[in-house]
PDB file of C-alpha atoms and ligand atoms in Angstrom:
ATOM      1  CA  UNK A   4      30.867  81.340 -50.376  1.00 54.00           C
ATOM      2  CA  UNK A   5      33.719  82.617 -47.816  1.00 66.00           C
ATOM      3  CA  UNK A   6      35.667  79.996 -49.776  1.00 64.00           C
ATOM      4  CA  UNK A   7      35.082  81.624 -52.827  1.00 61.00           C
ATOM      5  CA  UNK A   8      35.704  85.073 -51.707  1.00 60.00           C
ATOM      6  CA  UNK A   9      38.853  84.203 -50.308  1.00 55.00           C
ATOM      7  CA  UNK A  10      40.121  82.524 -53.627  1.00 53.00           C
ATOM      8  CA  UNK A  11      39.047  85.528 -56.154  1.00 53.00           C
ATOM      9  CA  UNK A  12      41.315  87.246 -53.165  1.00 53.00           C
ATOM     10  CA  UNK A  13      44.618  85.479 -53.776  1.00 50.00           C
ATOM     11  CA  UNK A  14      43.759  85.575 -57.395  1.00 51.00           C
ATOM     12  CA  UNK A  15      43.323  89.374 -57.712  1.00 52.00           C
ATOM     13  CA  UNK A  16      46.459  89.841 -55.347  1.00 54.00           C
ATOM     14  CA  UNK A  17      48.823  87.509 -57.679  1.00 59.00           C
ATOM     15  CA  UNK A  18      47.782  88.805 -60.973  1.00 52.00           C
ATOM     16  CA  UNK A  19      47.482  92.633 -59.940  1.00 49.00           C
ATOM     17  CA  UNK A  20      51.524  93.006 -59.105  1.00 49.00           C
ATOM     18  CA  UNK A  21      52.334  91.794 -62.765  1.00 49.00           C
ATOM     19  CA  UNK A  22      49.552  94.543 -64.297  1.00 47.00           C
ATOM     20  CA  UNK A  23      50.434  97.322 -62.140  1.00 48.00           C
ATOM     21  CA  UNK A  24      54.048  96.714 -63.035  1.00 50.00           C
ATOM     22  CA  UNK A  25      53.754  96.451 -66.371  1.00 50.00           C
ATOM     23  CA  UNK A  26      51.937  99.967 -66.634  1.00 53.00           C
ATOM     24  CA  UNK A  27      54.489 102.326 -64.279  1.00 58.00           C
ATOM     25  CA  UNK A  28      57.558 100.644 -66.279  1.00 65.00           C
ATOM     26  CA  UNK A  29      57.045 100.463 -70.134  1.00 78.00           C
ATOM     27  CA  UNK A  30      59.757  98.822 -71.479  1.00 90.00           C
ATOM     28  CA  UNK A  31      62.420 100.560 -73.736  1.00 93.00           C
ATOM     29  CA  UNK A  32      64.138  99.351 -76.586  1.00 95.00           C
ATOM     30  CA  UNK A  33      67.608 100.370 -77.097  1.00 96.00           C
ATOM     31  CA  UNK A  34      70.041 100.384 -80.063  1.00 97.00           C
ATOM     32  CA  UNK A  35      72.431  97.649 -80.596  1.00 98.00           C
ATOM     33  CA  UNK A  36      75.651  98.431 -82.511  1.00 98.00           C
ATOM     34  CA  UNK A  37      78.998  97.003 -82.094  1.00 97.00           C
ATOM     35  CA  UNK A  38      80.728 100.167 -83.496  1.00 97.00           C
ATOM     36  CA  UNK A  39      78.928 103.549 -83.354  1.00 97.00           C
ATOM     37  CA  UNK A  40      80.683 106.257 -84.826  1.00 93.00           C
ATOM     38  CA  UNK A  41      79.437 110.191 -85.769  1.00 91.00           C
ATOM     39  CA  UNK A  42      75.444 108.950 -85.012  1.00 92.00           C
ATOM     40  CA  UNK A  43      76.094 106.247 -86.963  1.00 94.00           C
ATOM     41  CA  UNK A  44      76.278 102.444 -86.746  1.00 96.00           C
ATOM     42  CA  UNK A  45      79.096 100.777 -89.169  1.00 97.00           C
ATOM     43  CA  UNK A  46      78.221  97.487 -87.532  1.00 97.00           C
ATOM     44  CA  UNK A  47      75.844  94.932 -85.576  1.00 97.00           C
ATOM     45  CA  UNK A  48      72.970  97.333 -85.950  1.00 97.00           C
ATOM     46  CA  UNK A  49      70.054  95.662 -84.561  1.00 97.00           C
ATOM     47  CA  UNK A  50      67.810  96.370 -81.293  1.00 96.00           C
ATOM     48  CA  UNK A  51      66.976  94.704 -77.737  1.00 96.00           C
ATOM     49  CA  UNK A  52      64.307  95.455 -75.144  1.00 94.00           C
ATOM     50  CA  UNK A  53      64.981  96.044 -71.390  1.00 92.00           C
ATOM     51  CA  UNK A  54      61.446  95.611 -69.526  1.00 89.00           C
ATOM     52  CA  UNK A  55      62.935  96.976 -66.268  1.00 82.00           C
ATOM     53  CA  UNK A  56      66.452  97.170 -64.895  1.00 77.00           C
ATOM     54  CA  UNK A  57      69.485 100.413 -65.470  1.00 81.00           C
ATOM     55  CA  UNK A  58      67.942  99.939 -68.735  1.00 87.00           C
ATOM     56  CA  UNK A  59      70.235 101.219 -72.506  1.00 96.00           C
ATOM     57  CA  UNK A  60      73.777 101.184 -71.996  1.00 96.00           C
ATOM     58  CA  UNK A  61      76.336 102.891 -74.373  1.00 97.00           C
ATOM     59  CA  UNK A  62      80.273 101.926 -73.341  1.00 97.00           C
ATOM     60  CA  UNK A  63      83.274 104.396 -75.365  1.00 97.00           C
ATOM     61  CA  UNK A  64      86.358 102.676 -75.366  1.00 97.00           C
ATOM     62  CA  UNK A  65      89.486 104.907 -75.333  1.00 97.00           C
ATOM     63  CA  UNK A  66      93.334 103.642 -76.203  1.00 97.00           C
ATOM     64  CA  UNK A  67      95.828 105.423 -74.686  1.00 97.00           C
ATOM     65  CA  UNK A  68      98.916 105.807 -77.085  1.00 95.00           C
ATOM     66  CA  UNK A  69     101.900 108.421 -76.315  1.00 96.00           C
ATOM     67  CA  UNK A  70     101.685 110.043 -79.716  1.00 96.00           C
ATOM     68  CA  UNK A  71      97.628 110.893 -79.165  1.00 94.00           C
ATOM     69  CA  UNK A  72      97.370 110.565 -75.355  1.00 96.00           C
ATOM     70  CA  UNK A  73      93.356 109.098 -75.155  1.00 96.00           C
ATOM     71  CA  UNK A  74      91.860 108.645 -77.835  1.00 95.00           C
ATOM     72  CA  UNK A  75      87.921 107.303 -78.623  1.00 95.00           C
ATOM     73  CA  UNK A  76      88.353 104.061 -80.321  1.00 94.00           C
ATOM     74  CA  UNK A  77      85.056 102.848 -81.026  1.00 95.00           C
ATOM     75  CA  UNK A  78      81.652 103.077 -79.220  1.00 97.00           C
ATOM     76  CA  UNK A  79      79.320  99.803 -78.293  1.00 97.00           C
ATOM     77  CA  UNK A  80      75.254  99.922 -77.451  1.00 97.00           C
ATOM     78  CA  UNK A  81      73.415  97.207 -76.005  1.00 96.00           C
ATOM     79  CA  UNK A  82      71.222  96.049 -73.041  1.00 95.00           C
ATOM     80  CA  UNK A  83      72.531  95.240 -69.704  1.00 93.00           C
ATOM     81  CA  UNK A  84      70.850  94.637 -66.854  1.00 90.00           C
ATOM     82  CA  UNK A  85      73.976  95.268 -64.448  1.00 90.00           C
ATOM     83  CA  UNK A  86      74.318  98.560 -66.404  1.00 93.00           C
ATOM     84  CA  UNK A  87      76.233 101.202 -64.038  1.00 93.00           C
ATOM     85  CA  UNK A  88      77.557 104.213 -64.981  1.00 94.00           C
ATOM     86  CA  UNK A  89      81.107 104.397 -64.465  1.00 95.00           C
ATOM     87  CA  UNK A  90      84.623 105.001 -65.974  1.00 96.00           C
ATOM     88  CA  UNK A  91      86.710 102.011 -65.537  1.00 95.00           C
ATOM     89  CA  UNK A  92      90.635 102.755 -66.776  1.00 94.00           C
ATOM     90  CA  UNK A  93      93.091  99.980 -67.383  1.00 95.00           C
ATOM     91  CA  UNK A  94      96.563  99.936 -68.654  1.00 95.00           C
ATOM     92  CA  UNK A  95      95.868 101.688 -71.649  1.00 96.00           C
ATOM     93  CA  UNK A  96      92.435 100.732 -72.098  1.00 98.00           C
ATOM     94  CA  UNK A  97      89.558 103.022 -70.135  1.00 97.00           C
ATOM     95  CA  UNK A  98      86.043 102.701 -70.862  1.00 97.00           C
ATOM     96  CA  UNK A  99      83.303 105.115 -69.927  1.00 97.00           C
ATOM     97  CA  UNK A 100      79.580 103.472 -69.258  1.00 97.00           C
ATOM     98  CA  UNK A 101      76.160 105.649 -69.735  1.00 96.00           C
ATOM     99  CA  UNK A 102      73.140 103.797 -69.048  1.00 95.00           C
ATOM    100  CA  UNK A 103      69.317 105.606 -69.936  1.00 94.00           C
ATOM    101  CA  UNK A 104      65.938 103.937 -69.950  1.00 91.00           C
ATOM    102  CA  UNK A 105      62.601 105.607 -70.411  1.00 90.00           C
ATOM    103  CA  UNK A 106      63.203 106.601 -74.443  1.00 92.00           C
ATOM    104  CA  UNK A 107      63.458 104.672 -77.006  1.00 94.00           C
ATOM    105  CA  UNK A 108      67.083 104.624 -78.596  1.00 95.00           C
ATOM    106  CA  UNK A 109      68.409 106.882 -75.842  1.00 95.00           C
ATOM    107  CA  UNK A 110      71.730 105.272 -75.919  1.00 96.00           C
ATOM    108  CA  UNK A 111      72.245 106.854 -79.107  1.00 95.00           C
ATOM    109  CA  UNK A 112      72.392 109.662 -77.484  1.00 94.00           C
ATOM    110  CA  UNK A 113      75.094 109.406 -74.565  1.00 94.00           C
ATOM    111  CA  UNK A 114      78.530 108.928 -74.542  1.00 92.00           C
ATOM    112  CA  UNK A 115      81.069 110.060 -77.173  1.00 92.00           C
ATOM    113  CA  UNK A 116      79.710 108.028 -80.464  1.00 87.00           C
ATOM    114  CA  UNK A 117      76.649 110.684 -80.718  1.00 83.00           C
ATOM    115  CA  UNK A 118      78.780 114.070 -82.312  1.00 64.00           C
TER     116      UNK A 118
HETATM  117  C1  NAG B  20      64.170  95.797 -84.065  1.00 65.13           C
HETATM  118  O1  NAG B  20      64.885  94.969 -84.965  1.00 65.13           O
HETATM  119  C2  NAG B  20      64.068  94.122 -85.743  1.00 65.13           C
HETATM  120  C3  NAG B  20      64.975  93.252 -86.603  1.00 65.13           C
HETATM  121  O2  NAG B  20      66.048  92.776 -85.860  1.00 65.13           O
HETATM  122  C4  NAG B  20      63.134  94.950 -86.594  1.00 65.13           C
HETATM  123  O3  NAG B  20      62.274  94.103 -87.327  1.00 65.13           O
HETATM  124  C5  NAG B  20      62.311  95.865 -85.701  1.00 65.13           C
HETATM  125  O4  NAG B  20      61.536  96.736 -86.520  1.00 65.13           O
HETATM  126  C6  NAG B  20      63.216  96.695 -84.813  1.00 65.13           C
HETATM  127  N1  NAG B  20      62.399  97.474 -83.883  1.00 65.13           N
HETATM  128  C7  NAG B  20      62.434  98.791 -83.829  1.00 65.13           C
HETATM  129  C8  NAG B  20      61.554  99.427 -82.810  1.00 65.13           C
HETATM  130  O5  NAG B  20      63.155  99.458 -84.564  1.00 65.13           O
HETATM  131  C1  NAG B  21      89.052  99.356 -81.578  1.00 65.13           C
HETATM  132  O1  NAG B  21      88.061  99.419 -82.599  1.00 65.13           O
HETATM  133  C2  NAG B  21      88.080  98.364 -83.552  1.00 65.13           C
HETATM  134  C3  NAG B  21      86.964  98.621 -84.537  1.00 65.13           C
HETATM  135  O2  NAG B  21      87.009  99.885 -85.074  1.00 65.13           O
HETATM  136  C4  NAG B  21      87.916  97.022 -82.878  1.00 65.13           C
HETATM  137  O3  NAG B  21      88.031  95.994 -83.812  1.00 65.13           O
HETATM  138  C5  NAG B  21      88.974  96.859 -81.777  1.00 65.13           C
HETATM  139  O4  NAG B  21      88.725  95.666 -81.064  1.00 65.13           O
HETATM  140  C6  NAG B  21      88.908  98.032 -80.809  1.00 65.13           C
HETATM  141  N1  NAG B  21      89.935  97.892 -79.799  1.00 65.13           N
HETATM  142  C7  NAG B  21      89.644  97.843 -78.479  1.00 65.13           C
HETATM  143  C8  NAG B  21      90.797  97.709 -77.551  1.00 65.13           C
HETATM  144  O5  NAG B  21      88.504  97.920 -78.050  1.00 65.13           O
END
């Protein structure tokens, strides 16, 4: 009997984590486009799911030229799960992250490819 007790125990303990889990994070699917432009995607539309993590991310790449000083050059969403917001600047390339979870499609919605 103690035996039995003891193994409905370890049972209830392994598979309660994975419920209770499961029910404070609902996953969120996010929009994948490889070029988002005015609300729109002109290409890769598709979607992906992020069950826990940073979540949606949404990058805006700007090109620095000396006729237009920065300048939005296209706008990527996906899934990450190292998303971190940031704005990382290189030569003439700098890219601005926005990461969102808890909606679905919110990374339509951030950055610069929204307006
Ligand atoms: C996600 O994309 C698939 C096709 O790639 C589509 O069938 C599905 O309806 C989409 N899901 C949502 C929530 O839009
Ligand atoms: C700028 O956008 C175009 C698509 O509009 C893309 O093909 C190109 O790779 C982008 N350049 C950079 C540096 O991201």
């Amino acid at each position: 009997m103690d035996k039995l007790l003891l193994l409905l125990l370890l049972l209830l303990l392994g598979v309660f984590p994975a419920v209770f889990f499961q029910g404070v994070a609902p996953a969120t699917v996010c929009m994948v486009c490889s070029n988002f432009k005015r609300g729109h995607c002109l290409r890769g539309k598709s979607n992906c799911t992020m069950e826990q993590g940073p979540g949606c991310r949404t990058r805006d790449f700007f090109i620095f030229t000396d006729r237009d000083g920065w300048k939005l050059n296209h706008t990527e969403l996906d899934c990450s799960d190292r998303c971190i917001s940031s704005h990382w600047h290189y030569e003439a390339l700098k890219i601005s992250t926005f990461c969102c979870k808890g909606q679905d499609f919110c990374n339509r919605y951030q950055g610069k490819g929204q307006g």
